[in-house]
Tab-separated table of C-alpha atoms and ligand atoms in Angstrom:
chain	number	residue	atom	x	y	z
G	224	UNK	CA	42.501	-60.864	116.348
G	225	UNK	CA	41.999	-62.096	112.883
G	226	UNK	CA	42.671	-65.163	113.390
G	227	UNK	CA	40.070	-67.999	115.322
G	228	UNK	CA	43.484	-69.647	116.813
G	229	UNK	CA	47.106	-68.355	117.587
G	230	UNK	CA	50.201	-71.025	118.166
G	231	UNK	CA	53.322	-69.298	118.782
G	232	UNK	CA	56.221	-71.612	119.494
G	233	UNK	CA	54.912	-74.071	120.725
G	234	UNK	CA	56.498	-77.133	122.078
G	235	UNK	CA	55.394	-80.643	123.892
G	236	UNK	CA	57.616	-82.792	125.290
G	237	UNK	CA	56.866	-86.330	126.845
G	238	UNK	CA	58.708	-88.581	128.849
G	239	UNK	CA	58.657	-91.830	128.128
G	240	UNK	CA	59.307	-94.002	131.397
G	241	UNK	CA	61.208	-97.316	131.370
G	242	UNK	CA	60.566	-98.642	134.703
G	243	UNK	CA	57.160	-98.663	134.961
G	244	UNK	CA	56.468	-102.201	136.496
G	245	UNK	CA	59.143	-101.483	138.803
G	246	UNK	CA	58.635	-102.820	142.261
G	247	UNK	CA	57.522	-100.261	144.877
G	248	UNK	CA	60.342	-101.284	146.930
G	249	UNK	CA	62.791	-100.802	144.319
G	250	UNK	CA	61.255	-97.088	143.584
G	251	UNK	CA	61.375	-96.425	147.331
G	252	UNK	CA	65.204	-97.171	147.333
G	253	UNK	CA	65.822	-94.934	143.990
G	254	UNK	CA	64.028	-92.444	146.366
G	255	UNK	CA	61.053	-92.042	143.645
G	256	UNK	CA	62.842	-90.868	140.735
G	257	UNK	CA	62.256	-92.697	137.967
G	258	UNK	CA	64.019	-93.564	134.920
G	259	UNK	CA	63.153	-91.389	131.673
G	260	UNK	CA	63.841	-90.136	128.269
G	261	UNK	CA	62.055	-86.659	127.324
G	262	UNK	CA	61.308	-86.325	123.541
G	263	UNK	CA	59.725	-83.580	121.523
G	264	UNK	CA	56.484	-84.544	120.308
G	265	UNK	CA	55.886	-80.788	118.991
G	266	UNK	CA	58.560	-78.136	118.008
G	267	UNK	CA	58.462	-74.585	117.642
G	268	UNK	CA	54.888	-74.821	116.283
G	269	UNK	CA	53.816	-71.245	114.505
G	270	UNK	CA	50.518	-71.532	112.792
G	271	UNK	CA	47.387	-68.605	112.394
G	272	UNK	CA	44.108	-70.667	111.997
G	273	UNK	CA	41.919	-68.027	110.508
G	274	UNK	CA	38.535	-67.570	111.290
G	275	UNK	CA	35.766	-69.404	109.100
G	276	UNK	CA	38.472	-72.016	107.086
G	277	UNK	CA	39.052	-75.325	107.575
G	278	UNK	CA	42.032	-75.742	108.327
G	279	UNK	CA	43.634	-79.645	107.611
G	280	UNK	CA	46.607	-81.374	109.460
G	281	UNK	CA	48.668	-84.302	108.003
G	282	UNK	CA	51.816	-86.235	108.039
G	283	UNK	CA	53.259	-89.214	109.301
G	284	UNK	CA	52.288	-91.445	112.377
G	285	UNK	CA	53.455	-89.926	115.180
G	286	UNK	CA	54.461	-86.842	113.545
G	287	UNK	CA	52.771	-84.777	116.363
G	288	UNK	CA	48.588	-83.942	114.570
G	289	UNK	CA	47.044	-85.302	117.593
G	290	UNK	CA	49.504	-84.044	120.345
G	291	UNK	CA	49.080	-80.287	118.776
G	292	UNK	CA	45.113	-81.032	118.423
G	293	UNK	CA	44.953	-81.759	121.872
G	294	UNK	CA	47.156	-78.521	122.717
G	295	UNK	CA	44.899	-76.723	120.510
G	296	UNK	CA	41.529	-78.300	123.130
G	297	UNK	CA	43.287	-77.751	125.961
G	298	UNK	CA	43.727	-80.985	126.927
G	299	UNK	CA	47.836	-80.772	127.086
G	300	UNK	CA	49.420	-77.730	127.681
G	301	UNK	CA	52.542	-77.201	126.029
G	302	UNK	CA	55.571	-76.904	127.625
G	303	UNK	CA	56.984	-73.586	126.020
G	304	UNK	CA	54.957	-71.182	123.407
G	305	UNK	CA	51.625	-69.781	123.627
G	306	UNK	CA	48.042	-70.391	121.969
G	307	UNK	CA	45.667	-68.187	122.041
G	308	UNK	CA	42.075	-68.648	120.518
G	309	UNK	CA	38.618	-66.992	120.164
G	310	UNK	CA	35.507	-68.882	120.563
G	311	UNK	CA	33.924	-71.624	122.196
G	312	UNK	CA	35.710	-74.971	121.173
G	313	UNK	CA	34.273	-78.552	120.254
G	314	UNK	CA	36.363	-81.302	120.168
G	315	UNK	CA	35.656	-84.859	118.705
G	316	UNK	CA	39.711	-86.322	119.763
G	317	UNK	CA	39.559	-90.283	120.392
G	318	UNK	CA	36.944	-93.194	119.202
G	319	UNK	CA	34.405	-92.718	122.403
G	320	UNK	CA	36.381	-90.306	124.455
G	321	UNK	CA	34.841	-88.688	127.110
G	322	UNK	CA	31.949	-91.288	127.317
G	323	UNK	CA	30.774	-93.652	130.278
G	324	UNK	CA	30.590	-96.815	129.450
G	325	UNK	CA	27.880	-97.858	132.197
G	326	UNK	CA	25.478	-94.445	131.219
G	327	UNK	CA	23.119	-94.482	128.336
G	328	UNK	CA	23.485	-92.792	125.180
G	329	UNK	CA	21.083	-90.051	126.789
G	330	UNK	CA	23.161	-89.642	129.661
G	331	UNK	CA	26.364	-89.465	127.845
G	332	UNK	CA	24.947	-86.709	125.700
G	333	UNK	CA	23.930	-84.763	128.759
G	334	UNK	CA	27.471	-85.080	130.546
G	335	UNK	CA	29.573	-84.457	127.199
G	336	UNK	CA	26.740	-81.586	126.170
G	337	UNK	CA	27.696	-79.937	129.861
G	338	UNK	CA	31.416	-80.303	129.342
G	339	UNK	CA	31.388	-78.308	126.316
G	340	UNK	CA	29.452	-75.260	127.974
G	341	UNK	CA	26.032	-75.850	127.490
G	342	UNK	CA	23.026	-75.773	130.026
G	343	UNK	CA	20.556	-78.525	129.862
G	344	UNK	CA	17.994	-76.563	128.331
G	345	UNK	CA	20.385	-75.919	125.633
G	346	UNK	CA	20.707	-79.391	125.507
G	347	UNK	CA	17.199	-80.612	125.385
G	348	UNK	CA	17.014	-78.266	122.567
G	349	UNK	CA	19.460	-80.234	120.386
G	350	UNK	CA	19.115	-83.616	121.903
G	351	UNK	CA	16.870	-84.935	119.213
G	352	UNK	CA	19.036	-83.563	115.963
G	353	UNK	CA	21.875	-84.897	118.104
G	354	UNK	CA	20.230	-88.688	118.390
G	355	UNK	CA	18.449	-88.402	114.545
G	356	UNK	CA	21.905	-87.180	113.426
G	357	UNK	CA	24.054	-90.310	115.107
G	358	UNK	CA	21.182	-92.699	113.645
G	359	UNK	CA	20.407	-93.703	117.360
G	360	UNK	CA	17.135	-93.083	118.054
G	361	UNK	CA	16.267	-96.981	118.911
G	362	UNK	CA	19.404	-97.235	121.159
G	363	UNK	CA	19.777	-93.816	122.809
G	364	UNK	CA	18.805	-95.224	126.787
G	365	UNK	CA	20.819	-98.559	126.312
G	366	UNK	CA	24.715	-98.073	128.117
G	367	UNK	CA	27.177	-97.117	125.291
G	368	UNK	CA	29.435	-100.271	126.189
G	369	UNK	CA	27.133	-101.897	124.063
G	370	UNK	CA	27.546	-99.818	121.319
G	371	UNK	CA	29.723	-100.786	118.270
G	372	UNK	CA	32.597	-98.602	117.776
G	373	UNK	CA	30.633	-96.948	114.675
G	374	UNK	CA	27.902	-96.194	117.087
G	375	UNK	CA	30.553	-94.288	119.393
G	376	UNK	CA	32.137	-92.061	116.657
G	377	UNK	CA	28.933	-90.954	115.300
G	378	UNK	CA	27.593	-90.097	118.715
G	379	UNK	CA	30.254	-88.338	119.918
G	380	UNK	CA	30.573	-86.701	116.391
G	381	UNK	CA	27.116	-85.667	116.686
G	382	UNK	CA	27.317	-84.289	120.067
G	383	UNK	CA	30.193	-82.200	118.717
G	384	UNK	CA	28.699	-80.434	115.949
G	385	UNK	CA	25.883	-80.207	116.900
G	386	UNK	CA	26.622	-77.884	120.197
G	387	UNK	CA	27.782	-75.397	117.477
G	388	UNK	CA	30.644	-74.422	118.699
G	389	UNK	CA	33.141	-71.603	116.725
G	390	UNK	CA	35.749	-73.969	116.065
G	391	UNK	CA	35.773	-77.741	116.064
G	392	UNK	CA	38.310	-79.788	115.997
G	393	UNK	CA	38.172	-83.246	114.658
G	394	UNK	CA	40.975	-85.839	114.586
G	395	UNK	CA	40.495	-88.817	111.858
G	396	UNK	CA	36.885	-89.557	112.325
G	397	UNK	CA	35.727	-88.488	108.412
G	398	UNK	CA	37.061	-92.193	107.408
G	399	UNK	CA	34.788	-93.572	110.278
G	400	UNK	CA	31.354	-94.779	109.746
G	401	UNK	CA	29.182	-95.909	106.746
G	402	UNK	CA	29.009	-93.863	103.944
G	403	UNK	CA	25.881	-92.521	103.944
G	404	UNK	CA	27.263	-90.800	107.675
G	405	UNK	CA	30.246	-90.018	105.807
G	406	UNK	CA	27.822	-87.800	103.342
G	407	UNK	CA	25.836	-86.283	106.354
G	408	UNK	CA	29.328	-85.806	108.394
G	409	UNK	CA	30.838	-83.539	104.829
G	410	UNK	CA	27.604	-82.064	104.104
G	411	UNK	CA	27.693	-81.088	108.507
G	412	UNK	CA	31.255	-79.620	107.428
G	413	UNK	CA	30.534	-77.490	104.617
G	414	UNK	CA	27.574	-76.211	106.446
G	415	UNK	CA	29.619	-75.203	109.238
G	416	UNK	CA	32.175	-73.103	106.426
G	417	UNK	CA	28.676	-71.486	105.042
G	418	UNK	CA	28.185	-70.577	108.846
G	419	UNK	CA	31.733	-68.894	108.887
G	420	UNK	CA	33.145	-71.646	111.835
G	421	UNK	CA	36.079	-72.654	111.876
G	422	UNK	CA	37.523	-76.383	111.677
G	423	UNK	CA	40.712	-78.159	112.741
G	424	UNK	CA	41.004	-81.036	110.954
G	425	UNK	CA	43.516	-84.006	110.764
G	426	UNK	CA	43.267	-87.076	108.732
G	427	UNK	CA	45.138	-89.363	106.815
G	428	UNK	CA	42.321	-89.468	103.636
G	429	UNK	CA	44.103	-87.459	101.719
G	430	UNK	CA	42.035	-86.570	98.648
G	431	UNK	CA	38.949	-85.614	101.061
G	432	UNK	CA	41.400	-83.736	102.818
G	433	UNK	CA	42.252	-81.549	100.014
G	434	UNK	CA	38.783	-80.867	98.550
G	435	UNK	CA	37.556	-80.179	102.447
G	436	UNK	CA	40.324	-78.009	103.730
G	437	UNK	CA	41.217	-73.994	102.650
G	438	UNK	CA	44.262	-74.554	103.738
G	439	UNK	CA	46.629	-77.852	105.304
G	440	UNK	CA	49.691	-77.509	107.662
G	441	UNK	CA	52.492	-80.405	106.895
G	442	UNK	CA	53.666	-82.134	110.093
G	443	UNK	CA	56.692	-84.245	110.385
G	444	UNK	CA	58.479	-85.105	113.955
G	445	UNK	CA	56.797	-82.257	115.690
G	446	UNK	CA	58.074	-79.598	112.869
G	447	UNK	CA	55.800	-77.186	110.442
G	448	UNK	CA	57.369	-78.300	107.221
G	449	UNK	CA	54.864	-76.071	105.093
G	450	UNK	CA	51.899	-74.526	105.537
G	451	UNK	CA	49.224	-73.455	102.838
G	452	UNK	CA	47.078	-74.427	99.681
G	453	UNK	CA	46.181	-78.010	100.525
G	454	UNK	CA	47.379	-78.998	97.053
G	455	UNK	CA	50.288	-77.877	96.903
G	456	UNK	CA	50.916	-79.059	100.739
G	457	UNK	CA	49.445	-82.601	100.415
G	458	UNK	CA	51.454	-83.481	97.192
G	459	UNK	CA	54.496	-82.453	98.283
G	460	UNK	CA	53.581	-84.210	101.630
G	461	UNK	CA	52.330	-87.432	99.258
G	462	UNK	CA	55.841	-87.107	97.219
G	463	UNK	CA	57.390	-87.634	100.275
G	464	UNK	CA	55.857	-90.796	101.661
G	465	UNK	CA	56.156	-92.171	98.446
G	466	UNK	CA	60.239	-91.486	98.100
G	467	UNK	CA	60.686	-91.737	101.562
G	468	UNK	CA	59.964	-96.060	100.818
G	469	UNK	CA	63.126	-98.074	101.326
G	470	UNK	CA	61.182	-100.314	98.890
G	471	UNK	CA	62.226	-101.300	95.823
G	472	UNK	CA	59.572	-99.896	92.794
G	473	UNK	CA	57.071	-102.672	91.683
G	474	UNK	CA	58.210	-105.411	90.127
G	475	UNK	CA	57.542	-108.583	88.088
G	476	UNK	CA	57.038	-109.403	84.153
G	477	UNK	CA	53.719	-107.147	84.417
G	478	UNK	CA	51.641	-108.535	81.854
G	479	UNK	CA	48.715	-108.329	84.584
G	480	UNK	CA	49.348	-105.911	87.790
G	481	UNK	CA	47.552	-105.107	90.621
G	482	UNK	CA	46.718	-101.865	90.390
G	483	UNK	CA	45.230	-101.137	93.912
G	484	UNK	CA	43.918	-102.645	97.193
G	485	UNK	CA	40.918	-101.234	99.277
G	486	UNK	CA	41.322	-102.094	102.731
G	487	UNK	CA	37.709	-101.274	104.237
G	488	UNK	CA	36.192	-102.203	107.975
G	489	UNK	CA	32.661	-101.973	108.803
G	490	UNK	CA	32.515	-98.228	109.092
G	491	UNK	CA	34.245	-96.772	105.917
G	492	UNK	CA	37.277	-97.348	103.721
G	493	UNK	CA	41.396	-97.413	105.162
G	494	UNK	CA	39.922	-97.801	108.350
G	495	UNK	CA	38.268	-100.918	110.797
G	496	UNK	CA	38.326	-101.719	114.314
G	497	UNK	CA	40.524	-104.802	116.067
G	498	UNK	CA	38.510	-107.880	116.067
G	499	UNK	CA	36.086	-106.399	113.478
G	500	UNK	CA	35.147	-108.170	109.750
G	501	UNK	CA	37.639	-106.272	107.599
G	502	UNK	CA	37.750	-106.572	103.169
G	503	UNK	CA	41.687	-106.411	101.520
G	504	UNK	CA	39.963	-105.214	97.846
G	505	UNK	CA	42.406	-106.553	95.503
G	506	UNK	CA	41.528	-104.767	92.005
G	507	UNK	CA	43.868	-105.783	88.916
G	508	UNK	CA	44.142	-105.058	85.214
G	509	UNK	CA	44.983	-107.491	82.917
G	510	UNK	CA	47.104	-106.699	79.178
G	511	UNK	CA	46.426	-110.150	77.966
G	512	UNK	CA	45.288	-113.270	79.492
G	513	UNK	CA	47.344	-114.291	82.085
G	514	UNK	CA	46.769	-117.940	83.087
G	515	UNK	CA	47.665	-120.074	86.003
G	516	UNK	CA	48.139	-116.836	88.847
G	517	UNK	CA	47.474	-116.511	92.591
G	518	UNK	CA	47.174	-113.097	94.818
G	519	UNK	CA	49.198	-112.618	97.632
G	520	UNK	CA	48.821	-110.006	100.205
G	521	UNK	CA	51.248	-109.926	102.695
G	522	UNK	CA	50.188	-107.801	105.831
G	523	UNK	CA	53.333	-106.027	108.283
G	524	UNK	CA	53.798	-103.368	110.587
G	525	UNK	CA	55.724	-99.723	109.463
G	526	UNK	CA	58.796	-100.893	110.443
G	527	UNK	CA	58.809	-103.899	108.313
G	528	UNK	CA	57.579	-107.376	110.422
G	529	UNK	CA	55.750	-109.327	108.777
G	530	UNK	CA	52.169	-110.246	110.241
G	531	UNK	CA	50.429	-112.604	107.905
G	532	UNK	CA	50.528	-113.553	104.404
G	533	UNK	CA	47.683	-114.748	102.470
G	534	UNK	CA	47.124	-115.906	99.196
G	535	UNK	CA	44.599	-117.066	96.880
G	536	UNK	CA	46.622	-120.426	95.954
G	537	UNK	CA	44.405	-122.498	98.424
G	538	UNK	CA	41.340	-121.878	95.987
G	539	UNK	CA	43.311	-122.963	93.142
G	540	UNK	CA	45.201	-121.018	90.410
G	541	UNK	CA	43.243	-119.322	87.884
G	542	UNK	CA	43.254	-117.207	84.525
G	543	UNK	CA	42.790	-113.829	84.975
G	544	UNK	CA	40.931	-112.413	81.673
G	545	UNK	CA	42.442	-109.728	79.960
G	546	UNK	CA	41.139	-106.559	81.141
G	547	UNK	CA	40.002	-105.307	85.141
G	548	UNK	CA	39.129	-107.205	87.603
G	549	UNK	CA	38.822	-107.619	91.620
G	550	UNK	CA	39.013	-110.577	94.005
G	551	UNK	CA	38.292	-110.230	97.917
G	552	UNK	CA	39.864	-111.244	100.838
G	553	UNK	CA	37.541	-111.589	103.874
G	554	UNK	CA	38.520	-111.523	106.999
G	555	UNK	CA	36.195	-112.098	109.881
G	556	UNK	CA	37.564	-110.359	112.763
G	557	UNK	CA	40.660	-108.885	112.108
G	558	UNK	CA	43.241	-110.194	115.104
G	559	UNK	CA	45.249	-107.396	114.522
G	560	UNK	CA	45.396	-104.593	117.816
G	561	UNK	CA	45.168	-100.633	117.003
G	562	UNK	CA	47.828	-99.254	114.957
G	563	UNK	CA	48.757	-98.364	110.870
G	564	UNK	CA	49.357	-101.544	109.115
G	565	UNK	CA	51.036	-101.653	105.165
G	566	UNK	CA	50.116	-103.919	102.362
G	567	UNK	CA	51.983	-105.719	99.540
G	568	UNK	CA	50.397	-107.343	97.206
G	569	UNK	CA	51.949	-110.001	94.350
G	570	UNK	CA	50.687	-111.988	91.737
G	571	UNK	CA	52.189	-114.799	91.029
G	572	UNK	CA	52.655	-118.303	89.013
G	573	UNK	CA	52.562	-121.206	91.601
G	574	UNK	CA	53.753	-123.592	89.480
G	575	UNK	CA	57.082	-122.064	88.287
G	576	UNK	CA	57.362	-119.338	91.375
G	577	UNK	CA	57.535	-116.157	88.123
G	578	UNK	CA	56.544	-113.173	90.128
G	579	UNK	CA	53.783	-111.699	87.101
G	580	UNK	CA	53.366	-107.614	89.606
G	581	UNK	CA	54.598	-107.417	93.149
G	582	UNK	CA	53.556	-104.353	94.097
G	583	UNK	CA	55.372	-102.767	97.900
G	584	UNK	CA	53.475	-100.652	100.219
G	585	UNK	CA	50.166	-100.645	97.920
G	586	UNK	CA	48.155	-99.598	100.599
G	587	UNK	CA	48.386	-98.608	104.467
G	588	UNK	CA	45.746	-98.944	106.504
G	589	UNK	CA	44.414	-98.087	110.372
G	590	UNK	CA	43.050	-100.240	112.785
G	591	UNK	CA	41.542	-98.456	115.692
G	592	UNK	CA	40.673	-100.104	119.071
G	593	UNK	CA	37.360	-102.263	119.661
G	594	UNK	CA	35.215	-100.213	122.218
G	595	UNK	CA	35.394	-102.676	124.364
G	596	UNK	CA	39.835	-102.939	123.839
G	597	UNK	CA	41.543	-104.216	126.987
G	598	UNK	CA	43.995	-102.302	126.505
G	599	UNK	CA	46.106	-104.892	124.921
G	600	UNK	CA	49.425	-104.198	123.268
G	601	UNK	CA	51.854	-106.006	120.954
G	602	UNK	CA	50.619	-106.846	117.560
G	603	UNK	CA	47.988	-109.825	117.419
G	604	UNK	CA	44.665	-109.635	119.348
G	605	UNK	CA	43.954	-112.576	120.769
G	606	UNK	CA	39.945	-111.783	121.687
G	607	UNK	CA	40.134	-113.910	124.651
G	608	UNK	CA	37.999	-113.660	127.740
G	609	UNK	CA	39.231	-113.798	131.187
G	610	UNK	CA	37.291	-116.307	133.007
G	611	UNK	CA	37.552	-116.982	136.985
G	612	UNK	CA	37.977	-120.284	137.622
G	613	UNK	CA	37.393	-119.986	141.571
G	614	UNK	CA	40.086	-119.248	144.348
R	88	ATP	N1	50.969	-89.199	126.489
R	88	ATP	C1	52.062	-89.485	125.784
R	88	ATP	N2	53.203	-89.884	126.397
R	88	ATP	C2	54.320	-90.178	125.700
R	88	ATP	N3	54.406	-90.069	124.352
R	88	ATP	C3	53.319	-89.668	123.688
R	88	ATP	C4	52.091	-89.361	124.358
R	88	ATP	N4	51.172	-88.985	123.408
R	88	ATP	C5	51.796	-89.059	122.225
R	88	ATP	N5	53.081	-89.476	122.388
R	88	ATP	C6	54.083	-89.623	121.326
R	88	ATP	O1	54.203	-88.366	120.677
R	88	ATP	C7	54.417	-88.533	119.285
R	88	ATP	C8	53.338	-87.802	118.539
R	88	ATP	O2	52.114	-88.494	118.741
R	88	ATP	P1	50.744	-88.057	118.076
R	88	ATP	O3	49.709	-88.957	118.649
R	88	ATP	O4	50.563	-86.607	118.246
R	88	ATP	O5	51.001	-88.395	116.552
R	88	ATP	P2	49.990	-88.338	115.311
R	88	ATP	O6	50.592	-87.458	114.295
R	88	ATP	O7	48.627	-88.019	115.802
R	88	ATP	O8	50.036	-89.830	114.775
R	88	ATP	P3	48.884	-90.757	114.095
R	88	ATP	O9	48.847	-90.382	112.654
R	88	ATP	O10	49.399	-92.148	114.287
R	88	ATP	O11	47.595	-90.505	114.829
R	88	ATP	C9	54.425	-90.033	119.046
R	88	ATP	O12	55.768	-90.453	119.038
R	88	ATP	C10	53.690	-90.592	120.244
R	88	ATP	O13	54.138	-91.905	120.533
R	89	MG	MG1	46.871	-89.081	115.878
């Protein structure tokens, strides 16, 4: 086989239950069955991953990456089709899967180094490029719960390159960390091409997407819908989400716009963690000075809610100078729970209400879990504590 990995038709379906706080009583009387819809998270998948590329995913939320990633590790097995692969396989799927939260780092490294095939001697081997890699020496015997979610990813990223597999797969971890990982993790990456191994990779960065990857398949609803050079691929996949906007184009007099906004977390840009200090970069360019103006950023979910709107106006109106500029929002800890957020941004005349640039949908961004998530679902984090009060 030339290839590293084989899918051939291959779909995943999921049911998605609707009675799932039913009472037992009420499931004994339906006799167990439960109520469900089925749904094709992957559909008639063909790709050939050939040996020594890296080989990129993308497309939409939901559009399946992770699902056929996880197909790809074994983790699911598909429901029809067939993949076949060659090599031992590495997987780095979820922020701090597969660790204990009560073990140390040193523990975790042994039970996640014994998962993916290796002996402990093989391990002790690697153990200390694994730690000096993740930046952990001082904290490798303290439990990972007390790690930050950076700490996590670049453990568990560690762990999984550094067991040298044939073919790793990575999903969305390259926007994860500080940038000086983020050097290490693409210098790890292009070392493992020079090796001739091969990597799966999805991620929603784009542009390191298309200078990493030999080749990128397109994803949308659980369909191929192209497959090849990742610049060809990734703009048609980028014209897409931008036509695909119910939006309507930017608007406003546009003497001044805004001409971009950098949404960064702790670990890296496009990317932070629920209840974690998060940046909303606003950068702007100026014709001519524009007097009087506040920002706006206005913060909702894909399907359009609107979460939170901030603007500058409580600091006071002020001139923007004719040429580029940037102003900050900080946020603290970011109440928001794990999903893909969008970003408007306007600038605007308080005093009259003339809208100077409104620009829709200028940035999207991912918030991931905390480590320590309770699982909590909806849209706003509250970050409270449960606390017994006796009885
Ligand atoms: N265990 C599951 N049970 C039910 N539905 C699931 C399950 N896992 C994934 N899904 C659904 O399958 C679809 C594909 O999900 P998947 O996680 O593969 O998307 P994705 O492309 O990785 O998205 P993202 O860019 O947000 O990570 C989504 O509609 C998702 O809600
Ligand atoms: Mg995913």
């Amino acid at each position: 086989m030339d290839d590293a990995m084989l899918v051939e038709d291959v779909s995943k379906r999921f049911r998605i239950y609707h009675e799932r706080n039913q009472s037992l009583k009420s499931a004994v009387m339906r006799r167990g069955r439960a109520q469900f819809e089925e749904f094709w998270a992957l559909r008639d998948v063909d790709l050939a991953i050939p040996h020594g590329k890296t080989f990129g995913l993308v497309g939409h939320n939901g559009s399946g990456k992770s699902t056929l990633l996880k197909c790809l590790a074994r983790i699911l097995v598909p429901d029809s089709g067939r993949i076949t692969s060659q090599g031992r396989i590495s997987a780095l799927l979820e922020l701090g899967a597969g660790f204990h939260a009560e073990l140390s780092g040193r523990d975790n490294v042994y039970l996640n180094g014994s998962i993916l095939g290796l002996s402990r001697r093989d391990i002790d081997a690697r153990f200390d490029d694994i730690v000096s890699f993740a930046g952990l020496e001082q904290f490798i015997d303290s439990p990972v719960k007390n790690y930050s979610s950076g700490m996590y990813v670049r453990l568990g990223f560690s762990v999984a390159i550094n067991v040298e597999p044939d073919i790793l797969l990575v999903d969305e971890v390259l926007a994860v960390g500080d940038e000086e990982f983020q050097r290490r993790s693409l210098e790890k990456f292009q070392q493992f091409r020079d090796d001739g191994r091969t990597v799966v990779v999805v991620s929603h960065a784009l542009g390191t997407m298309q200078t990493m990857c030999d080749e990128v398949a397109w994803l949308d609803h659980g369909r191929i819908l192209g497959v090849g050079d990742p610049e060809d691929i990734i703009g048609r996949y980028a014209g897409a989400v931008g036509t695909s906007e119910p939006e309507a184009p930017d608007g406003g007099s546009c003497e001044a716009r805004v001409t971009s906004v950098v949404v960064s977390g702790e670990h890296g840009a496009a990317t932070t963690v629920s209840g974690e200090a998060t940046r909303f970069r606003v950068e702007w360019s100026a014709d001519e000075d524009v007097r009087d103006v506040e920002h706006t950023l206005t913060i909702r979910t894909l399907d359009g809610v609107t979460l939170a709107v901030a603007s500058s106006g409580g600091t006071g109106a002020r001139t923007l100078k004719r040429g580029d500029g940037a102003v900050e929002l900080v946020v603290p800890r970011l109440p928001l729970v794990a999903g893909t957020y969008v970003v408007d941004a306007t600038l605007n005349r308080p005093a009259d209400g003339h809208v100077v640039h409104r620009a829709d949908h200028v940035a999207e961004f991912v918030v991931h879990p905390a480590a320590d998530s309770d699982g909590s679902v909806g849209l706003v984090a509250l970050g409270g504590t449960w606390v017994s009060t006796g009885r």
